[in-house]
Backbone as JSON Lines, residues from 0, in Angstrom:
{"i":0,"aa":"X","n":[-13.67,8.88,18.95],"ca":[-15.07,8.52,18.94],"c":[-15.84,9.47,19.85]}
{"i":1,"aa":"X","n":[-16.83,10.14,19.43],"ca":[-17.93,10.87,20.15],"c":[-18.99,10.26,20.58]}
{"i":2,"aa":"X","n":[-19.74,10.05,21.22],"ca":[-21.37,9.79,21.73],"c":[-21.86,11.19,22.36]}
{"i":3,"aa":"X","n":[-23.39,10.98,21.86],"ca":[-24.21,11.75,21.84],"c":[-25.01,11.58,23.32]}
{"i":4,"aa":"X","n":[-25.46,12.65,24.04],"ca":[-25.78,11.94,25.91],"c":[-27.25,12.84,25.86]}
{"i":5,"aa":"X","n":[-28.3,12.66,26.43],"ca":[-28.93,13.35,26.09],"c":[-29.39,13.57,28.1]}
{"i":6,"aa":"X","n":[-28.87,14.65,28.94],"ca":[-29.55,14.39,30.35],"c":[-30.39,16.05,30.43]}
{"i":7,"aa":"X","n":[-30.95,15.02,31.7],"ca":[-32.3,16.37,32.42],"c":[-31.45,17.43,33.61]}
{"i":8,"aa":"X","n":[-31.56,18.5,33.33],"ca":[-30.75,19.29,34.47],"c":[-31.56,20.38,35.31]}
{"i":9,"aa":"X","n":[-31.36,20.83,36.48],"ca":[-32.47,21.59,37.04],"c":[-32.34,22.96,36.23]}
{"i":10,"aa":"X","n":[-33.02,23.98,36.54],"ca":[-33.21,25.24,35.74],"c":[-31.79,26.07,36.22]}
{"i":11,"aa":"X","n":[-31.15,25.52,37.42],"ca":[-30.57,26.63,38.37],"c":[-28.76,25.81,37.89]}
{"i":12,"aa":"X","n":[-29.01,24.56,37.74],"ca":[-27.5,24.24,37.17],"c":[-27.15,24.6,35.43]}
{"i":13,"aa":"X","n":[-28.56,24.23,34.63],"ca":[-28.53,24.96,33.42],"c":[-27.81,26.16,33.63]}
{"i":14,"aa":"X","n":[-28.4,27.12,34.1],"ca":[-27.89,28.63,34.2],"c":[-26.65,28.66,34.24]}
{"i":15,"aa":"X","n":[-25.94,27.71,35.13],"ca":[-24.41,27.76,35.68],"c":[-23.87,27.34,34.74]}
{"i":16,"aa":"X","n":[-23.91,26.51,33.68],"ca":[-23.39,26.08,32.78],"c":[-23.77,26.98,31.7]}
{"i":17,"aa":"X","n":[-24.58,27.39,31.35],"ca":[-24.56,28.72,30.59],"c":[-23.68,29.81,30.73]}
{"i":18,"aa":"X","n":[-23.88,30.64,32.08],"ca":[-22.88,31.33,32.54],"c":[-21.03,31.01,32.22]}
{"i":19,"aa":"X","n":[-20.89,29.83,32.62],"ca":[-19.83,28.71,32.02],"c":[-19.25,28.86,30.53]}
{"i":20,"aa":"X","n":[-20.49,28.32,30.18],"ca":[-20.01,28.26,28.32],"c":[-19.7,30.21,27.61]}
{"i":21,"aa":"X","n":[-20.59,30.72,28.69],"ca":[-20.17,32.11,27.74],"c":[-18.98,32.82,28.29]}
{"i":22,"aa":"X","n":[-18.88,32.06,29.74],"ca":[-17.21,32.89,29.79],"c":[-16.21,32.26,29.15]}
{"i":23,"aa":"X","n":[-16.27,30.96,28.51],"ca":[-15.29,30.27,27.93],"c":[-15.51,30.54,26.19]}
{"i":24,"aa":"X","n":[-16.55,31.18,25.86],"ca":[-17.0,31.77,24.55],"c":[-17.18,30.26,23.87]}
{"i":25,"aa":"X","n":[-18.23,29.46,24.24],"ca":[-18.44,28.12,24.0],"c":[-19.7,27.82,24.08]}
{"i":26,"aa":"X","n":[-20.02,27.07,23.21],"ca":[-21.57,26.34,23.34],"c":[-21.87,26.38,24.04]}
{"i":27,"aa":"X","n":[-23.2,25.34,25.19],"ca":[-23.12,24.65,26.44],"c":[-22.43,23.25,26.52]}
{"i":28,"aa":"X","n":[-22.83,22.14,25.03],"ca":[-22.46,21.28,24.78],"c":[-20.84,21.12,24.87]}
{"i":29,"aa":"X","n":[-20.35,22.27,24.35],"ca":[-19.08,22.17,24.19],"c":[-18.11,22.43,25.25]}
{"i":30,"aa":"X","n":[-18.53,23.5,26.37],"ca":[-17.91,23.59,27.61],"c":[-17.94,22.36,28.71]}
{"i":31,"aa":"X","n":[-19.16,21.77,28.88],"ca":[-19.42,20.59,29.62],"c":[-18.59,19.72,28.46]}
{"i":32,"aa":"X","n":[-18.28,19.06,27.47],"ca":[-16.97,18.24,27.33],"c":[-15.66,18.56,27.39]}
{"i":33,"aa":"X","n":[-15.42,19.98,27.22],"ca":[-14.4,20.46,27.92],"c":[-14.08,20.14,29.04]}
{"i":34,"aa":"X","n":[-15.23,20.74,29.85],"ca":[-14.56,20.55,31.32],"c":[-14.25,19.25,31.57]}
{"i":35,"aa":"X","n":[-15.17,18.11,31.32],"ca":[-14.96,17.27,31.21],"c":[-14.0,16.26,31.2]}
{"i":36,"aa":"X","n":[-13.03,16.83,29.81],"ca":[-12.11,16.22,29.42],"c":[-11.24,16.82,30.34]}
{"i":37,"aa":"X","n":[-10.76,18.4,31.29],"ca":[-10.37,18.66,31.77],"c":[-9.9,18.07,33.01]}
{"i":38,"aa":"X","n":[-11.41,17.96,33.43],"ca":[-11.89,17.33,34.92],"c":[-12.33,15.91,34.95]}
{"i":39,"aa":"X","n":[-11.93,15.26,34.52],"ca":[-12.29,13.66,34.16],"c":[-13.17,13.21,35.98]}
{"i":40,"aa":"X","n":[-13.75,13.04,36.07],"ca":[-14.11,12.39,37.53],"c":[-13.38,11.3,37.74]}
{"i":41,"aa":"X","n":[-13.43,10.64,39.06],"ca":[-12.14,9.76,39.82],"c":[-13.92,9.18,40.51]}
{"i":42,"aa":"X","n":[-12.93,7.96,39.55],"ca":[-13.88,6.89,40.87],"c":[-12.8,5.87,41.59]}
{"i":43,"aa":"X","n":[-13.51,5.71,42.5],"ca":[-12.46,4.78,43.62],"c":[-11.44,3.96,42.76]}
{"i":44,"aa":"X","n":[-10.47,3.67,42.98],"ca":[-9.72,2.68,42.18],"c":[-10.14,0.96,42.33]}
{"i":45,"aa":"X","n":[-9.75,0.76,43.91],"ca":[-10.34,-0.8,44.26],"c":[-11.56,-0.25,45.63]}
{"i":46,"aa":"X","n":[-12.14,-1.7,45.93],"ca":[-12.91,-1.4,46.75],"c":[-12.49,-1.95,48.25]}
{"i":47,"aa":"X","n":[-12.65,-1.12,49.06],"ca":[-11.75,-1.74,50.23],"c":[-12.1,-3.32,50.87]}
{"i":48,"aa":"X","n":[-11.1,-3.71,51.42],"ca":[-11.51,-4.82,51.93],"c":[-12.61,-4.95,53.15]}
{"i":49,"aa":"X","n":[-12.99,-5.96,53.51],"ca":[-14.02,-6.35,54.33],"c":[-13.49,-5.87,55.72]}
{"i":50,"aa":"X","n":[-11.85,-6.19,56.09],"ca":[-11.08,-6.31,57.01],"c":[-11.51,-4.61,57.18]}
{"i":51,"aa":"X","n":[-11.0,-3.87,56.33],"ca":[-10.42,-2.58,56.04],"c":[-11.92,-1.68,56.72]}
{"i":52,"aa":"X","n":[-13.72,-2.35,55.96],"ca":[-14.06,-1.61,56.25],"c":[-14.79,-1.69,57.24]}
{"i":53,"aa":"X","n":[-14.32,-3.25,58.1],"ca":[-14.49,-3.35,59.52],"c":[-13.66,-2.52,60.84]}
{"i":54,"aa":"X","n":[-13.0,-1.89,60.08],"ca":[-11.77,-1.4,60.99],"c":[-12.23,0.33,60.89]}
{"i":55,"aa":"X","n":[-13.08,0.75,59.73],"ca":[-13.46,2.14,59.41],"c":[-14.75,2.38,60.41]}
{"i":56,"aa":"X","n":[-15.09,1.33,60.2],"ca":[-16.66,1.12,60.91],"c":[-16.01,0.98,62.45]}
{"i":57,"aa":"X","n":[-15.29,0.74,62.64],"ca":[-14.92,0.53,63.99],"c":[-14.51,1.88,64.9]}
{"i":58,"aa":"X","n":[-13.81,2.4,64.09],"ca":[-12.75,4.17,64.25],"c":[-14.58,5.08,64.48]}
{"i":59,"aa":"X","n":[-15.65,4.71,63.34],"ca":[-16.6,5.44,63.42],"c":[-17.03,5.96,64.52]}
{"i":60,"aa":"X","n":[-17.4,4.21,65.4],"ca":[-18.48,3.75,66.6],"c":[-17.66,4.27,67.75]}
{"i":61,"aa":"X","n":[-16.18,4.34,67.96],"ca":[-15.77,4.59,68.79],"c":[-15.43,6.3,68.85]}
{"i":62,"aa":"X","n":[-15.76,7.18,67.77],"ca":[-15.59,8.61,67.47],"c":[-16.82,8.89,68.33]}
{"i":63,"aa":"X","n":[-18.19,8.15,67.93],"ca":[-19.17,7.96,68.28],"c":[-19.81,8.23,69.51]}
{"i":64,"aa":"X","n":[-19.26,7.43,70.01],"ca":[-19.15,6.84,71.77],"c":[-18.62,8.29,72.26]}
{"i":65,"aa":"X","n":[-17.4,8.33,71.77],"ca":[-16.38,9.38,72.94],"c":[-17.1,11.17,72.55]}
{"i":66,"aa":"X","n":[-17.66,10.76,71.28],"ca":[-18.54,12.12,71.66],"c":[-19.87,12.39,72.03]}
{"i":67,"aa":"X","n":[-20.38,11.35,72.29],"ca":[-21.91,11.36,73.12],"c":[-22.8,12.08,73.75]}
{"i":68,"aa":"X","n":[-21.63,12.4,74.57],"ca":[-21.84,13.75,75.99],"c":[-22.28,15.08,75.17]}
{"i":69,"aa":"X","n":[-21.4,15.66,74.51],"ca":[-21.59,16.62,73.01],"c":[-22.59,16.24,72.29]}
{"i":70,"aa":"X","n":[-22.33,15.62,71.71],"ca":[-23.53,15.76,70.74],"c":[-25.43,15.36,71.42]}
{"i":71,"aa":"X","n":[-25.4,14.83,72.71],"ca":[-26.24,14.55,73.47],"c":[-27.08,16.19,73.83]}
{"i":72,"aa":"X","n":[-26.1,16.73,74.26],"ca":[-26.42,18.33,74.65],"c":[-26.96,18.94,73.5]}
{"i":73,"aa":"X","n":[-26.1,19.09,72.09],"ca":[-26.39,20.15,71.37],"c":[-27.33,19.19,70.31]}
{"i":74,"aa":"X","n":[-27.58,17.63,69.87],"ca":[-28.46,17.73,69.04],"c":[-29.36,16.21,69.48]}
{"i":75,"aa":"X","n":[-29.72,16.33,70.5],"ca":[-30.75,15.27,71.44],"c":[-31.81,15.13,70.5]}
{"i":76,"aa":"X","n":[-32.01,13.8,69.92],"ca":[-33.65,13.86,68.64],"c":[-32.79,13.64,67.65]}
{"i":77,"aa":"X","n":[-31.92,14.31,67.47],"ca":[-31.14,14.26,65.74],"c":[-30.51,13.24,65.69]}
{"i":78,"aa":"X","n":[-30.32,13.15,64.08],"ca":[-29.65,12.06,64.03],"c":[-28.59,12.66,63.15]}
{"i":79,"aa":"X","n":[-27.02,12.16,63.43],"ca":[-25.89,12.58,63.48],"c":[-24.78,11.58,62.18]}
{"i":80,"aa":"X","n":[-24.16,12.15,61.52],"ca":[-23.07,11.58,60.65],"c":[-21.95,11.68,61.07]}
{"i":81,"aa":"X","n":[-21.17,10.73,61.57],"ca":[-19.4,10.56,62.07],"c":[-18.78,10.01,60.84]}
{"i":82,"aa":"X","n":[-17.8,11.14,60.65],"ca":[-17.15,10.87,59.19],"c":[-15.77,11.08,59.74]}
{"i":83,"aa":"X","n":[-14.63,9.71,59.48],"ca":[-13.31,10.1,59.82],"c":[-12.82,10.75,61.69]}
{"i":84,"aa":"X","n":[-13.75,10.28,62.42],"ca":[-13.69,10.14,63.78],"c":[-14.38,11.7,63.55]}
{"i":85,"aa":"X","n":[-15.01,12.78,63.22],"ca":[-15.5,14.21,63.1],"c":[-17.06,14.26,63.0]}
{"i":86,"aa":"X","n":[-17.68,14.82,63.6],"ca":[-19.17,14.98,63.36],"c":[-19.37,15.62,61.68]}
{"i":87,"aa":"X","n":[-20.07,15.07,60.8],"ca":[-20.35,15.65,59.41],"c":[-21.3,16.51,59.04]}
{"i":88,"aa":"X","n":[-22.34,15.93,59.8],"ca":[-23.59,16.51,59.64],"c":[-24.37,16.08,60.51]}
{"i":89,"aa":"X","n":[-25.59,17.14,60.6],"ca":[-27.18,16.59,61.21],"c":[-28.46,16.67,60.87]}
{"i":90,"aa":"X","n":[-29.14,16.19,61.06],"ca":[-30.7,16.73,60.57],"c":[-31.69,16.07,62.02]}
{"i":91,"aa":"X","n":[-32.93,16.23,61.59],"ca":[-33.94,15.86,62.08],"c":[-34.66,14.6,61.36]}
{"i":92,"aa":"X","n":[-34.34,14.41,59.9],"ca":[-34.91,13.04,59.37],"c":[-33.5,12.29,58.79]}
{"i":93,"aa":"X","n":[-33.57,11.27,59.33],"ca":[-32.87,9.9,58.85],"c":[-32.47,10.12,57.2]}
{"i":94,"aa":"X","n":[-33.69,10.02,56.32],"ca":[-33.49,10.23,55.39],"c":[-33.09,11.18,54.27]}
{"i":95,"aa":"X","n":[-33.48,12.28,55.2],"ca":[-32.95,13.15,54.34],"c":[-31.08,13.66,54.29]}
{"i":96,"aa":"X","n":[-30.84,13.06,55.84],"ca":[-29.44,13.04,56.31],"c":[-28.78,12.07,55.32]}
{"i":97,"aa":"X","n":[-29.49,10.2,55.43],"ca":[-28.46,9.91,54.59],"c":[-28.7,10.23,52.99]}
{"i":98,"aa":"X","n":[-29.2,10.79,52.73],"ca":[-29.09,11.04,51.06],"c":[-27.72,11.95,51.01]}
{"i":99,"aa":"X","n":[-28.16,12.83,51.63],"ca":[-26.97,14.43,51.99],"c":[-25.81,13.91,51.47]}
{"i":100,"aa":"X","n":[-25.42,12.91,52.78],"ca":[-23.97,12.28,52.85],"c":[-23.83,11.39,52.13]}
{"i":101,"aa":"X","n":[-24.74,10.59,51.6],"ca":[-24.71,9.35,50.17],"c":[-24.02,10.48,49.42]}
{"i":102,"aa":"X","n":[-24.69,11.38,48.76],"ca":[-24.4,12.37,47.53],"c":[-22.94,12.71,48.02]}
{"i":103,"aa":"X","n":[-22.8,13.14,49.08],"ca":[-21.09,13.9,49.05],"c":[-20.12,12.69,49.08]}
{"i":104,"aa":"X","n":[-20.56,11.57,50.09],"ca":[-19.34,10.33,50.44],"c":[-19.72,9.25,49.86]}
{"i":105,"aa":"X","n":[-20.51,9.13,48.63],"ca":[-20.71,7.86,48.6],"c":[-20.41,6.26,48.52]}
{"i":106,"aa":"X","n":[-18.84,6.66,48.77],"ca":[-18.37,4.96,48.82],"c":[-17.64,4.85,50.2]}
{"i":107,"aa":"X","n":[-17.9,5.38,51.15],"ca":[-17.37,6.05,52.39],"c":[-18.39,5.05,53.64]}
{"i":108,"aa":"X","n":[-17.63,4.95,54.16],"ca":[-18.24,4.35,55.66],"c":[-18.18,5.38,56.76]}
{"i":109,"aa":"X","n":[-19.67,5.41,56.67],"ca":[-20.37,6.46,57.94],"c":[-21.41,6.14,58.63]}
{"i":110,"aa":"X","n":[-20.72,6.28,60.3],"ca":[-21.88,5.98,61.33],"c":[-22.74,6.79,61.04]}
{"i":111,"aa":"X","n":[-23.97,6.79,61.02],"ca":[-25.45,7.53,61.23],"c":[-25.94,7.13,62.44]}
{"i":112,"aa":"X","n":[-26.35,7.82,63.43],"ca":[-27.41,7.3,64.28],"c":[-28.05,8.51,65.28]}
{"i":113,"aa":"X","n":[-28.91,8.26,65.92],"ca":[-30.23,8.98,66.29],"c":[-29.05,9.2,68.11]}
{"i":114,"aa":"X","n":[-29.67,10.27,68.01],"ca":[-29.21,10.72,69.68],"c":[-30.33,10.36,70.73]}
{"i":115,"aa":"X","n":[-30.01,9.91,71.12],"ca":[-30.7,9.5,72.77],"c":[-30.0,9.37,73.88]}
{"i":116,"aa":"X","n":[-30.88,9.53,74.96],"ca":[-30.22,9.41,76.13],"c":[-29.21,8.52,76.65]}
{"i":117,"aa":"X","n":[-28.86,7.17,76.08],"ca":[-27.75,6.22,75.95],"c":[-27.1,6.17,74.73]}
{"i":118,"aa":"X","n":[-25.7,5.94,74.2],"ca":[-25.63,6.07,73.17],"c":[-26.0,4.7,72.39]}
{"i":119,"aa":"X","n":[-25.94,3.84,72.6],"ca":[-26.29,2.2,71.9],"c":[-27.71,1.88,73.13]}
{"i":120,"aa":"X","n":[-28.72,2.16,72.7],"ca":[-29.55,1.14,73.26],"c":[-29.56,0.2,73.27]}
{"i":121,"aa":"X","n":[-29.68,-0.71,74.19],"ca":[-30.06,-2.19,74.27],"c":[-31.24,-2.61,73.42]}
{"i":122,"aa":"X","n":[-30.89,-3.52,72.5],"ca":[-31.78,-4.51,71.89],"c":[-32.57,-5.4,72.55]}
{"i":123,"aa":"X","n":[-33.59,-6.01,72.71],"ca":[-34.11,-6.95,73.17],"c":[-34.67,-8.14,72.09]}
{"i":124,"aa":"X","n":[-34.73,-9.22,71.85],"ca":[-35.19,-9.79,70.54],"c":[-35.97,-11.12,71.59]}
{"i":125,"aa":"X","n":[-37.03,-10.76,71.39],"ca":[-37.75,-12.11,71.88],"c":[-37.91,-13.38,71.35]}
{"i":126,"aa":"X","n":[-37.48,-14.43,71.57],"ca":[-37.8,-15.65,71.05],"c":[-38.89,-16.44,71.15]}
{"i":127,"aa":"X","n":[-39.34,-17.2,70.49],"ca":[-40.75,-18.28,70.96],"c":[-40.16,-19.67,71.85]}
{"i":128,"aa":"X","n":[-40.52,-20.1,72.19],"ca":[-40.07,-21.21,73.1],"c":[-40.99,-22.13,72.24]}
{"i":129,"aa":"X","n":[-40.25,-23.31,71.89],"ca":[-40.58,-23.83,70.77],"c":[-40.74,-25.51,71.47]}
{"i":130,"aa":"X","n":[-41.96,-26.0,71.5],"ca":[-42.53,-27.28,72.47],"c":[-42.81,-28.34,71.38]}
{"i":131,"aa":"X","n":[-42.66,-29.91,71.79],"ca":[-43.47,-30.37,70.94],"c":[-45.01,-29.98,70.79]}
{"i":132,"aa":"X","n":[-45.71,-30.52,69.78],"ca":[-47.49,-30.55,70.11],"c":[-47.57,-32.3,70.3]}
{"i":133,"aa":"X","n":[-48.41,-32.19,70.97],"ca":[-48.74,-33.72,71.47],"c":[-50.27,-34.01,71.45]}
């Protein structure tokens, strides 16, 4: 069985797949199911447990911590990706960092967080003090 896919591609991956299909002396259509069938993509098999990705998240915060001092010096303002106890990446916006690492790790547990002069700031959460009315 075949299906027909119809997607939008930038001008600069077109090209690559052009380039592609003519070294393989192939359509475009026809090299992208090639490769395809070649290169099947891998998605995760199961999804880890809760336990599992409390324990990833844990290895993160503490990669985290013990490199502070470092990453304090060289990227103070930035905000930083700990992947597998290793610094991954950095930027200057939140968002544009986690897209980065969404796109490369996306089923992956990764600390993100902003460098400052402490590494975990203290939270403060104010409560109301809650009286009868009389």
């Amino acid at each position: 069985m075949t299906l027909e896919l119809n997607i939008t591609l930038s001008q600069e991956i077109y090209q690559k797949l052009e380039q592609y299909a003519h070294n393989k002396n192939l359509g475009v259509a026809e090299a992208v199911a090639g490769y395809l069938a070649e290169n099947p993509p891998t998605l995760p098999t199961s999804t880890p447990s809760e336990a599992e990705q409390l324990a990833d998240l844990r290895r993160e915060k503490k990669a985290f911590l013990a490199m502070h001092p470092v990453l304090h010096k060289q990227h103070k303002g930035q905000y930083v990706a700990i992947y597998q106890g290793a610094l991954l990446d950095h930027d200057d916006d939140y968002g544009t960092l986690y897209e980065r690492v969404r796109a490369q790790y996306p089923h992956q547990i990764i600390w993100i967080s902003k460098i400052q002069d402490t590494p975990l700031p203290e939270i403060v959460v104010r409560s109301p003090r809650l009286e009868p009315i009389e």
